[in-house]
mmCIF file of C-alpha atoms and ligand atoms in Angstrom:
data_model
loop_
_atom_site.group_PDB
_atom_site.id
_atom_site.type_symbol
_atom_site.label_atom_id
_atom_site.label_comp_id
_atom_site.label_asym_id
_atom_site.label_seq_id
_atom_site.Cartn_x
_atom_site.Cartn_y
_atom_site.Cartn_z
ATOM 1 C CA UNK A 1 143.362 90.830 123.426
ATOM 2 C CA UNK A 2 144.029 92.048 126.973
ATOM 3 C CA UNK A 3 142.352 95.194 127.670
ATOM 4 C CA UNK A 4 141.705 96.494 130.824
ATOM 5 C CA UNK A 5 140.750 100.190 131.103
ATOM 6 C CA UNK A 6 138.489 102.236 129.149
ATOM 7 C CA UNK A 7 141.763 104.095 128.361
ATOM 8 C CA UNK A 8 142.848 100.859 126.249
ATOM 9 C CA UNK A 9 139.804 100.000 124.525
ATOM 10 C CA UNK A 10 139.330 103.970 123.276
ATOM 11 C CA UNK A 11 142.733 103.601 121.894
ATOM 12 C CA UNK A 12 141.680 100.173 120.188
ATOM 13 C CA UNK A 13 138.918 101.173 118.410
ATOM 14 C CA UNK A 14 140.306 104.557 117.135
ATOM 15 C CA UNK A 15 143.114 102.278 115.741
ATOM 16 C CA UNK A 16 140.408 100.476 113.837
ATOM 17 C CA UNK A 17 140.055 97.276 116.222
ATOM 18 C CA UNK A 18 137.463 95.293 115.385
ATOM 19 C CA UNK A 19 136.962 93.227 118.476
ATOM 20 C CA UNK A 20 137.310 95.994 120.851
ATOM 21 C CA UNK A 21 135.025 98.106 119.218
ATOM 22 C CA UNK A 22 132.540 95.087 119.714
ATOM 23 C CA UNK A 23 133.220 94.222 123.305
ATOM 24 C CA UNK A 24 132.261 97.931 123.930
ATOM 25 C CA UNK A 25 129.158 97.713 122.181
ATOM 26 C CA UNK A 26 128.333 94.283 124.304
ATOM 27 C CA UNK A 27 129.027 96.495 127.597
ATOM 28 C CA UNK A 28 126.972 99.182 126.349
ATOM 29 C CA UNK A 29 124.149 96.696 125.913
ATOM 30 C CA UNK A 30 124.551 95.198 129.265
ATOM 31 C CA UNK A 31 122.902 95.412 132.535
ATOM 32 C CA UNK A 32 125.454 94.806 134.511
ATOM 33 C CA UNK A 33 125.674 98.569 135.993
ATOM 34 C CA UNK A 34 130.103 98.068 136.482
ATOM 35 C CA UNK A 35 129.962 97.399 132.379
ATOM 36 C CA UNK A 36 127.521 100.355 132.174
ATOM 37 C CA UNK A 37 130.191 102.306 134.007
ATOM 38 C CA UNK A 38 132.710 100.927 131.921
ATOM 39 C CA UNK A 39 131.101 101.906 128.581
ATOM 40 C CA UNK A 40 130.202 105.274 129.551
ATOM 41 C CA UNK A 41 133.565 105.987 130.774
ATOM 42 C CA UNK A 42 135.246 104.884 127.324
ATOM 43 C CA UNK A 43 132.682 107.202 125.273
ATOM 44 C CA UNK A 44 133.477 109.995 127.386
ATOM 45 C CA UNK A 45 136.778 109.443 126.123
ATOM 46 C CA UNK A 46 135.993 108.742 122.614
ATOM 47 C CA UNK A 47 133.830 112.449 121.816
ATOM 48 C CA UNK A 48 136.042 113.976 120.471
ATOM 49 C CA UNK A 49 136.601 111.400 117.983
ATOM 50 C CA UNK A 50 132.438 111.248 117.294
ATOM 51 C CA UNK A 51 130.432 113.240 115.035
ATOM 52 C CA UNK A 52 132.057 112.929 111.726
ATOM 53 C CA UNK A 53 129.470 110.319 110.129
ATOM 54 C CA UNK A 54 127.041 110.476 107.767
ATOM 55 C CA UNK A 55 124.224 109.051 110.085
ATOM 56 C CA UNK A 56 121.451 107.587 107.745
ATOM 57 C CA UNK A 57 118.284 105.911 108.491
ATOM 58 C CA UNK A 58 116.874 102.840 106.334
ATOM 59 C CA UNK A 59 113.100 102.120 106.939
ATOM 60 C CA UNK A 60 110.378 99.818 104.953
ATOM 61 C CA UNK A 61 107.912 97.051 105.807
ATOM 62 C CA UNK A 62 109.536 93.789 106.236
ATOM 63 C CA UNK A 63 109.563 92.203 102.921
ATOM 64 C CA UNK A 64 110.662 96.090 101.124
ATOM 65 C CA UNK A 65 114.257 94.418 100.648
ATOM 66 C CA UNK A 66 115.906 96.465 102.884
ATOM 67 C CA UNK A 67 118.711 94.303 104.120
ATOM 68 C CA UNK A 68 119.310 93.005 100.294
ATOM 69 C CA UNK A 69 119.273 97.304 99.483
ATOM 70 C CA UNK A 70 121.663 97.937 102.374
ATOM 71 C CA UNK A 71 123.967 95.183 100.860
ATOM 72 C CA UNK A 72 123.840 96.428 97.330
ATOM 73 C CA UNK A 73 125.027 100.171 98.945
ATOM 74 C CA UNK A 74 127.069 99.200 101.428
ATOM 75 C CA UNK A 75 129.245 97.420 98.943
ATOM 76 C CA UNK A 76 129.010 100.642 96.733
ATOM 77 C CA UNK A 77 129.895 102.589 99.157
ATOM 78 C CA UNK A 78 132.851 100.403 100.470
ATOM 79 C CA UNK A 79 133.938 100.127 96.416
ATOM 80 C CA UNK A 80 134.235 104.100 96.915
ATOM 81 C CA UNK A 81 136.782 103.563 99.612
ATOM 82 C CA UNK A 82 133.898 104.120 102.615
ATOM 83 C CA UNK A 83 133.755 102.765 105.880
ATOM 84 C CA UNK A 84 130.394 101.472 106.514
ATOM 85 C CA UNK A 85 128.958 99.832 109.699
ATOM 86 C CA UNK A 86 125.289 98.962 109.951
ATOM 87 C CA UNK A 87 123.277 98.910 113.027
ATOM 88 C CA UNK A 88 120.243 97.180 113.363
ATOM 89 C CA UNK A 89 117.045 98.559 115.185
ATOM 90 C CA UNK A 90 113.972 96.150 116.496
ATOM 91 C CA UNK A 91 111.790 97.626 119.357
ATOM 92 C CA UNK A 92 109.323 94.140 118.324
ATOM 93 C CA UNK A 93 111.800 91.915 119.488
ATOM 94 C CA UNK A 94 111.270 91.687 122.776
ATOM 95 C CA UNK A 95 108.101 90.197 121.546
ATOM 96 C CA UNK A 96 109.117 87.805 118.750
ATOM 97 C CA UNK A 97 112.378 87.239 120.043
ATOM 98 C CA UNK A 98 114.798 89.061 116.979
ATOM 99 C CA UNK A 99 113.592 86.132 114.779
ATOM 100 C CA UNK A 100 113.460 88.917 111.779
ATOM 101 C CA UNK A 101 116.899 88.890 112.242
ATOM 102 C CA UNK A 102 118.486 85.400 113.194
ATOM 103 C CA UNK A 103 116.019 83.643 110.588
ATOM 104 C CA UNK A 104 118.187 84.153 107.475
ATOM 105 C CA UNK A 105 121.608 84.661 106.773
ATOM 106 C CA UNK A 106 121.311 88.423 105.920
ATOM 107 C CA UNK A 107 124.045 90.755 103.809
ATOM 108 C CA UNK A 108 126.238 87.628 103.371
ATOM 109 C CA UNK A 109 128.612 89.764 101.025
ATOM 110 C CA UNK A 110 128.949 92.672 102.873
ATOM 111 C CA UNK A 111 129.997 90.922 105.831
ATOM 112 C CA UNK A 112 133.029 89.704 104.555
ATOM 113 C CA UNK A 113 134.281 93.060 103.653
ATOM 114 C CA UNK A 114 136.838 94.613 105.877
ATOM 115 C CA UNK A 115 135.516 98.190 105.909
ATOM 116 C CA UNK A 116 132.253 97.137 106.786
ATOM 117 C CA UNK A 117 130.777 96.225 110.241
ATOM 118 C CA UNK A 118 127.937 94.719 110.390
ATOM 119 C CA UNK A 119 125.802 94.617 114.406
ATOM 120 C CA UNK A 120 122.694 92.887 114.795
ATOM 121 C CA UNK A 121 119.983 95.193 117.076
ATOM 122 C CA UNK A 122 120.525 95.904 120.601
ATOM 123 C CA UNK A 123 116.821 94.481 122.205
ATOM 124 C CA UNK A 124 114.901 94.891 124.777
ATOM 125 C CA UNK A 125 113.864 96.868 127.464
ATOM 126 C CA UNK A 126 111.936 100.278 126.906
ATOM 127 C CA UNK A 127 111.936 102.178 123.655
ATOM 128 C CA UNK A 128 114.212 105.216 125.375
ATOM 129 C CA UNK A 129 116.636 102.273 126.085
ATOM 130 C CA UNK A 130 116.914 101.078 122.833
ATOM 131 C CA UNK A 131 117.391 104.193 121.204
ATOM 132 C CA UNK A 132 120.008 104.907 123.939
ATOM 133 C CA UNK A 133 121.625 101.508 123.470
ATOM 134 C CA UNK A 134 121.659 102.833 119.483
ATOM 135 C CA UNK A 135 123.270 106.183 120.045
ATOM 136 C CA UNK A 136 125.772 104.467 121.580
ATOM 137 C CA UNK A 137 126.857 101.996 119.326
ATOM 138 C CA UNK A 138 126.016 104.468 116.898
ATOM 139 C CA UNK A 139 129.176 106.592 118.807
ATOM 140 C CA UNK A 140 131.355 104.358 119.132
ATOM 141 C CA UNK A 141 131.218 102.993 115.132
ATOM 142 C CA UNK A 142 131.999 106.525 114.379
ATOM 143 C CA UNK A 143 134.800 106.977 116.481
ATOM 144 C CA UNK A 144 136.037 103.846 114.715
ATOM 145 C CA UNK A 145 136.319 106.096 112.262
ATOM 146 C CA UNK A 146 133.144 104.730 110.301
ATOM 147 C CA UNK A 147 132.156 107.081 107.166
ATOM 148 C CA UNK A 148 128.784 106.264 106.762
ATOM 149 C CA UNK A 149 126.105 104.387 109.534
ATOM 150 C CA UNK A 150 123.564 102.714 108.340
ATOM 151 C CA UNK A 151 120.759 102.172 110.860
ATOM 152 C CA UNK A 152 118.199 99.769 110.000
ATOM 153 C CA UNK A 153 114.527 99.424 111.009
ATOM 154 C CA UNK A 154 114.017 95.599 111.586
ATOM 155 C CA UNK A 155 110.659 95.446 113.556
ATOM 156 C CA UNK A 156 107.843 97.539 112.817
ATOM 157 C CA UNK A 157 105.985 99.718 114.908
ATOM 158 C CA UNK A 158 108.182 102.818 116.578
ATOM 159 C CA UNK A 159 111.259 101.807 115.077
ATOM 160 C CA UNK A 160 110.972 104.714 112.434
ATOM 161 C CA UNK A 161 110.482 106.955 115.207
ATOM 162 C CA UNK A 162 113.161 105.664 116.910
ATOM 163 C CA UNK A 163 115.720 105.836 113.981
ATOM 164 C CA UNK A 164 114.379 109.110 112.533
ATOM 165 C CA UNK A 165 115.654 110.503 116.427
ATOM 166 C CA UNK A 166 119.401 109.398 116.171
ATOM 167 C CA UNK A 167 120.030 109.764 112.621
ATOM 168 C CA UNK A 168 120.567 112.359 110.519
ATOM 169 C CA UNK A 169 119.217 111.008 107.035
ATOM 170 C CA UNK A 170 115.874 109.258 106.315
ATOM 171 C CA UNK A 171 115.534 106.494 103.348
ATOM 172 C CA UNK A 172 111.887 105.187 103.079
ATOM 173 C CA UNK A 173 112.255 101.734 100.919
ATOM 174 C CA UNK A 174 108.750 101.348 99.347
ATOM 175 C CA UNK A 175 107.790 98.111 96.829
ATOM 176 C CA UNK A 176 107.416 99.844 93.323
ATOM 177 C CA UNK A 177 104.315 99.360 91.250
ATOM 178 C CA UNK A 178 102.234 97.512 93.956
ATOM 179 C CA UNK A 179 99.459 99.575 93.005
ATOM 180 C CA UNK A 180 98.348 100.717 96.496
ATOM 181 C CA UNK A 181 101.505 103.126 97.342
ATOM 182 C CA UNK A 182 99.914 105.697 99.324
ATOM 183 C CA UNK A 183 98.236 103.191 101.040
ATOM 184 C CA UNK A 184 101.131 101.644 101.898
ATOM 185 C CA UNK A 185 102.899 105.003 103.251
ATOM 186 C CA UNK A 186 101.487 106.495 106.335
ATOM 187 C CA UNK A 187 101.408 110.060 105.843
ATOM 188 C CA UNK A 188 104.020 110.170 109.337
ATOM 189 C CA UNK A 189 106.454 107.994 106.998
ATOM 190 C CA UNK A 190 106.560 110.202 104.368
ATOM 191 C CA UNK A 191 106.802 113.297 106.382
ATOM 192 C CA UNK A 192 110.059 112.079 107.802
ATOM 193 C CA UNK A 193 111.340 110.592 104.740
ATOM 194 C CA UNK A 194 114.173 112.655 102.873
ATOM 195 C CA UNK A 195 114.250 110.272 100.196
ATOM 196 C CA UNK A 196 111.597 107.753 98.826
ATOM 197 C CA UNK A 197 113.117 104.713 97.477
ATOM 198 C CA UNK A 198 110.886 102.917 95.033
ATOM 199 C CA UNK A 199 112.643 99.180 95.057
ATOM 200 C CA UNK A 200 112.271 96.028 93.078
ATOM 201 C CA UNK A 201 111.619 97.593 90.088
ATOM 202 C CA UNK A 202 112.750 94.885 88.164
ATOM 203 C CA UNK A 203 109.415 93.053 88.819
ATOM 204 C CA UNK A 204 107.195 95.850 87.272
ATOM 205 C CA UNK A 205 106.583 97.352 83.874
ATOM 206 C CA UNK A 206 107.616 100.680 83.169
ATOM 207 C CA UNK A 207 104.173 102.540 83.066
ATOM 208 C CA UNK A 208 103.334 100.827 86.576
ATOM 209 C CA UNK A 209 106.652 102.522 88.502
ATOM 210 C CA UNK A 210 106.397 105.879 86.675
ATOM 211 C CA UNK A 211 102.390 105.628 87.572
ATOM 212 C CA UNK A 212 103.329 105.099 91.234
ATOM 213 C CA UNK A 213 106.269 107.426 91.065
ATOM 214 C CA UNK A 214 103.672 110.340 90.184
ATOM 215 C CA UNK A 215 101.453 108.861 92.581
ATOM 216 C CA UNK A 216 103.627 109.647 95.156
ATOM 217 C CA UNK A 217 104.975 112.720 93.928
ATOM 218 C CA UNK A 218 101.464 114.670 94.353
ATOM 219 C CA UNK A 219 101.315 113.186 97.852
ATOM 220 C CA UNK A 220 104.670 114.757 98.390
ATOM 221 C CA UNK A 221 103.116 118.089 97.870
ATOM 222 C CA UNK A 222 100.668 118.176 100.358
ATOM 223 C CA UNK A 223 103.093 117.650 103.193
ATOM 224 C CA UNK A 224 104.825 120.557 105.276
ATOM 225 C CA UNK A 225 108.424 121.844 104.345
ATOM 226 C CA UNK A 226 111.167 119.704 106.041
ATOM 227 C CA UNK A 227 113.047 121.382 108.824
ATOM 228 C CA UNK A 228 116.359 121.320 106.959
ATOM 229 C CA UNK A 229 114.833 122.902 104.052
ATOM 230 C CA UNK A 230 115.838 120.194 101.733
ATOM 231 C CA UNK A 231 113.058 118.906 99.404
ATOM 232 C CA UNK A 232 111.945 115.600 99.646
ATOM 233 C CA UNK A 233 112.800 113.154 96.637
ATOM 234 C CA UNK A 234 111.530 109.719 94.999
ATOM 235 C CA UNK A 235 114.065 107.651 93.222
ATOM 236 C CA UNK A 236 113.423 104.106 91.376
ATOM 237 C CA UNK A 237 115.712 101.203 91.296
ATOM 238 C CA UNK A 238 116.386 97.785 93.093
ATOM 239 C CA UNK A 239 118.330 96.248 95.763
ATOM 240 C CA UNK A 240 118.619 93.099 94.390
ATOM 241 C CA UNK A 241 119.799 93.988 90.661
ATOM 242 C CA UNK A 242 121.444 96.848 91.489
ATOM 243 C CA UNK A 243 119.561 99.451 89.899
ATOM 244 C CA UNK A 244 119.679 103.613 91.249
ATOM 245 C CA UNK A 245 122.045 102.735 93.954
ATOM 246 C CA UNK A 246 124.756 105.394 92.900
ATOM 247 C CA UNK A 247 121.864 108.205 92.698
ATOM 248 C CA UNK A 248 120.821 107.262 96.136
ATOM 249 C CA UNK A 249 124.147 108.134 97.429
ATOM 250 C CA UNK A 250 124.466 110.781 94.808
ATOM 251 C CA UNK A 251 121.296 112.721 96.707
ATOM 252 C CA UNK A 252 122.369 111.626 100.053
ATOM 253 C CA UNK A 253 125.801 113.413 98.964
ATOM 254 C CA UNK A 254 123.485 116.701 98.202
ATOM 255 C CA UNK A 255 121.924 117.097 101.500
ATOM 256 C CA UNK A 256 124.652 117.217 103.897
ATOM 257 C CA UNK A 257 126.760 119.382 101.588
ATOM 258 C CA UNK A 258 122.850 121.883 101.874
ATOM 259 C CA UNK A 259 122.803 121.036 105.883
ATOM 260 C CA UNK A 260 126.320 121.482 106.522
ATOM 261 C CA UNK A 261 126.126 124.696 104.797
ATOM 262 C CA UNK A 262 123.095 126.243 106.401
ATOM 263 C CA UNK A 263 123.804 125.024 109.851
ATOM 264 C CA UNK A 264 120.888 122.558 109.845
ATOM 265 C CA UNK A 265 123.167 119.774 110.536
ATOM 266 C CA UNK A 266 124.943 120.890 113.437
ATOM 267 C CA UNK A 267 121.501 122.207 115.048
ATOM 268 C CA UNK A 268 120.485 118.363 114.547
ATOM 269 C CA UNK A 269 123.625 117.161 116.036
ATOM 270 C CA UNK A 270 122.682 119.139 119.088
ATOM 271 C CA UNK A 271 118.894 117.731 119.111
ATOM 272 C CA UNK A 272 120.094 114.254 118.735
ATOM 273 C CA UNK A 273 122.267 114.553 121.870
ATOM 274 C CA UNK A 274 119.276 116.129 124.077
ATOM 275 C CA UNK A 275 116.665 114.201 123.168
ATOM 276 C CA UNK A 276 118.636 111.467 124.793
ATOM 277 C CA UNK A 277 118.932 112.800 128.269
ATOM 278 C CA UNK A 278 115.156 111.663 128.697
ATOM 279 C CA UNK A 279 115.920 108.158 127.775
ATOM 280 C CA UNK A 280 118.828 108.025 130.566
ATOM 281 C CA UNK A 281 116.414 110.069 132.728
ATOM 282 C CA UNK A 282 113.677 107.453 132.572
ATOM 283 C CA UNK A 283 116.420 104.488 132.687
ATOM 284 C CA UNK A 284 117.874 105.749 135.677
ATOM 285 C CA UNK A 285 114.617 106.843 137.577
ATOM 286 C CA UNK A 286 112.949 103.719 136.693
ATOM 287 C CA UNK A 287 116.404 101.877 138.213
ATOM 288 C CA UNK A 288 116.360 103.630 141.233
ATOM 289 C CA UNK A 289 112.417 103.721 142.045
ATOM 290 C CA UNK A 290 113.108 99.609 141.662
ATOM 291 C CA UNK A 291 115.799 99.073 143.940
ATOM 292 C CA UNK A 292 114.372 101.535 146.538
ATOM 293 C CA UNK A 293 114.512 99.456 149.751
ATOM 294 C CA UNK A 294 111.712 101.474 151.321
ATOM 295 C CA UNK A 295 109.602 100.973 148.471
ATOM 296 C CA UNK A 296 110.182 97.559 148.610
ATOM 297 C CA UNK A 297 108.813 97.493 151.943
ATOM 298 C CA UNK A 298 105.503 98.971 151.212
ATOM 299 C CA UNK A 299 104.751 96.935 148.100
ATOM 300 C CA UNK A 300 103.391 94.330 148.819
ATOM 301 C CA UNK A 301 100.518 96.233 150.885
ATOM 302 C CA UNK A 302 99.890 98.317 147.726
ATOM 303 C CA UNK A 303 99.752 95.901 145.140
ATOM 304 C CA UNK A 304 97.315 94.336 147.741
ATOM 305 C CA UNK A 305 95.054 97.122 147.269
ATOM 306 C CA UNK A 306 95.799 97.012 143.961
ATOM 307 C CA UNK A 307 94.632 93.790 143.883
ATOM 308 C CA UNK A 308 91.246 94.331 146.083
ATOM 309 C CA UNK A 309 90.596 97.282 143.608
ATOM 310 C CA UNK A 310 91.096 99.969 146.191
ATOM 311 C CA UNK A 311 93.122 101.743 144.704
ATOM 312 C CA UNK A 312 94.673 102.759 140.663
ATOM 313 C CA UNK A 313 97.405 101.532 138.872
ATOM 314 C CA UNK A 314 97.973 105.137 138.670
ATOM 315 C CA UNK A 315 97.986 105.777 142.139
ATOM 316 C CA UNK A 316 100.119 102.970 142.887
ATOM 317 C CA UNK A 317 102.860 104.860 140.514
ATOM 318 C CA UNK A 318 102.465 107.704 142.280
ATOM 319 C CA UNK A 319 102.500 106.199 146.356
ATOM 320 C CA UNK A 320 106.051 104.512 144.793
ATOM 321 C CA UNK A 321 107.129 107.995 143.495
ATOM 322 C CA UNK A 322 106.473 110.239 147.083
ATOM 323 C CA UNK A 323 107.587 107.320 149.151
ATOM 324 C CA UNK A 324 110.965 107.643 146.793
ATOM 325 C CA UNK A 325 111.170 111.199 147.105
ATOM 326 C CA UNK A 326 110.481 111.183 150.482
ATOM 327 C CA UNK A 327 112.812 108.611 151.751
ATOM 328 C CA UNK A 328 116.080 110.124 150.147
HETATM 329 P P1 LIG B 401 113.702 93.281 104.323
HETATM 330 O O1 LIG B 401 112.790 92.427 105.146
HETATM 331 O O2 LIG B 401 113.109 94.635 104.094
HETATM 332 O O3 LIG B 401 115.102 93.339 104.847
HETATM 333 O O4 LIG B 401 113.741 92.612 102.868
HETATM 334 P P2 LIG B 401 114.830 91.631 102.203
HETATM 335 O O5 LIG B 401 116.014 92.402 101.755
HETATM 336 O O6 LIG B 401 115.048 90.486 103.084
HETATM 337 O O7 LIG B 401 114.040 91.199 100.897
HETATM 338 C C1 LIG B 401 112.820 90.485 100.934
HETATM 339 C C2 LIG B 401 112.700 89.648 99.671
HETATM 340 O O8 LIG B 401 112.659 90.490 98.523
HETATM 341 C C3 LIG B 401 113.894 88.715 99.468
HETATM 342 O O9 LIG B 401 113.420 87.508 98.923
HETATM 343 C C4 LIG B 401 114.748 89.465 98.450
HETATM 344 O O10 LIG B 401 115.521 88.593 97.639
HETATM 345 C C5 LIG B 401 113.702 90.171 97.608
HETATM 346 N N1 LIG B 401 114.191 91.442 97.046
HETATM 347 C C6 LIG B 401 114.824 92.430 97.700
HETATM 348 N N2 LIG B 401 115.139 93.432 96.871
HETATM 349 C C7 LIG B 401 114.693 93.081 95.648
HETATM 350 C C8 LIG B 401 114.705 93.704 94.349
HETATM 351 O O11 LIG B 401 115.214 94.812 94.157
HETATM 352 N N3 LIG B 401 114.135 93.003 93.333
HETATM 353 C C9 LIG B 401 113.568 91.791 93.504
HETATM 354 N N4 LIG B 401 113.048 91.171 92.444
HETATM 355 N N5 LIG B 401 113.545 91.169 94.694
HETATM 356 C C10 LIG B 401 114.081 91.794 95.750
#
């Protein structure tokens, strides 16, 4: 493949290339600011090809089966002549390294499919950058022409909040029958969930899931109306012996045919795209403060005084900020 200008690779990946579209997703990730420049360039280029997705989040503990779920649907979905690309979320990795993810050989089917592509987390760096990174990949899947996105939670932690920000749908995967459901479920979790999925229910007698299933149900009640004014809903079945997976979609199917009608979806569209001027806000002025030379020149007196407990953290934040301001 020789590609050379943004020009080339938008044309690529509209045409369905596979290894463009993930050599633009590696410059998106990188830090090297003239690949930065690059990938911003080509999905200025790509917009008008964006926005046409079904943009669904996938959330649960490690351990809920999500990647085993995601490989059950994906497949469904790719059986219903779909194109399906899953994206992978883990704020915790900086921490333990993405092991979640390069421990076991995860959706082994669904990777060989040709309408599916499959892209491990983007890591690293602050929370706004790896919801930025996201979006991005996010964009460019769709103007790949990619039906549905899938964007997994792998770490736990923010990444709900994180996902719930870029996407447009919200599965919760929760373990059927375990007894201690609304334990399990923060009341934040189920506020942002559009869909409960009770999973494994293979492993449990019938009394336990419809126990848990009412369980949640009057929990449901309590919480406030959704924005898009689409009722929240529990559904039973499992991943792994491919039980409910057709009423998932069937739901998911409901709620952007109610959002696109009553205008909640483009209103979200919109939201998703501001909310991530912060994140480039923060990246840049974080970038910038860094690399100030005349910063640089002071620093090493203030972290001095850091150090001697003259002065704050805080304060130390805020000499860098006026010296920035007041040098350019
Ligand atoms: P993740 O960490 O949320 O991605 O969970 P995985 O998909 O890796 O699943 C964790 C474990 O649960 C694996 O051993 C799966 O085989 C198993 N598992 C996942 N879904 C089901 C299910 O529906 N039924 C049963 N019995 N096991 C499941």
């Amino acid at each position: 493949m020789n590609l050379s200008t943004p020009t080339d690779y938008a044309e690529e990946i509209i045409s369905g290339n596979r290894a463009a579209l993930s050599r633009a997703i590696t410059f998106a990730e990188s830090k090297k600011p003239e690949h930065q420049e690059f990938a911003q360039k080509l999905i200025h280029d790509l917009l008008p090809h964006t926005g046409k997705s079904k943009r669904i989040a996938i959330t649960g503990v490690p351990g809920a089966g999500k990647s085993t779920f995601i490989e059950a649907f994906g497949l469904f979905l790719i059986h219903n002549s779909y194109k399906v690309a899953v994206l992978a979320v883990d704020p915790s990795s900086k921490i333990s390294r993405g092991s979640i993810l390069g421990d076991k050989t995860r959706m082994e089917e669904l990777s060989k499919e040709e309408l599916a592509f499959i892209r491990p987390s983007a890591t690293g760096g602050s929370l706004g950058g790896i919801t930025a990174r996201t979006f991005e990949a996010l964009l460019l899947c769709e103007a790949a022409g990619f039906d549905v996105i899938l964007v997994e939670t792998v770490g736990v932690g923010q990444s709900e909040t994180l996902v719930k920000d870029i996407t447009d749908f919200f599965l919760y995967l929760q373990v059927a029958g375990t007894g201690d459901d609304l334990q399990g479920i923060k009341r934040g979790i189920m506020e942002m969930a559009d869909l409960i999925f009770l999973n494994k229910v293979d492993l449990f007698d019938a009394q336990m899931i419809q126990d848990s299933k009412m369980d949640l149900h009057r929990a449901l009640q309590f919480l406030p109306k959704t924005d898009s004014g689409w009722k929240r809903k529990i559904l039973k079945g499992s991943g792994y012996s491919n039980l409910g997976i057709d009423e998932v979609w069937q739901e998911i199917t409901n709620y952007f045919e109610l959002i696109e009608n009553n205008g909640f979806l483009s209103e979200l569209r919109q939201k998703q795209k501001l909310s991530r001027i912060n994140d480039y806000l923060e990246e840049m002025l974080l970038q910038k403060i860094r690399t100030s030379i005349s910063i640089q020149e002071e620093r090493l007196k203030w972290e001095k005084q850091l150090h001697n407990n003259e002065i704050t953290p805080y304060e130390l934040a805020e000499k860098m900020l006026e010296k920035y301001f007041h040098s350019t």
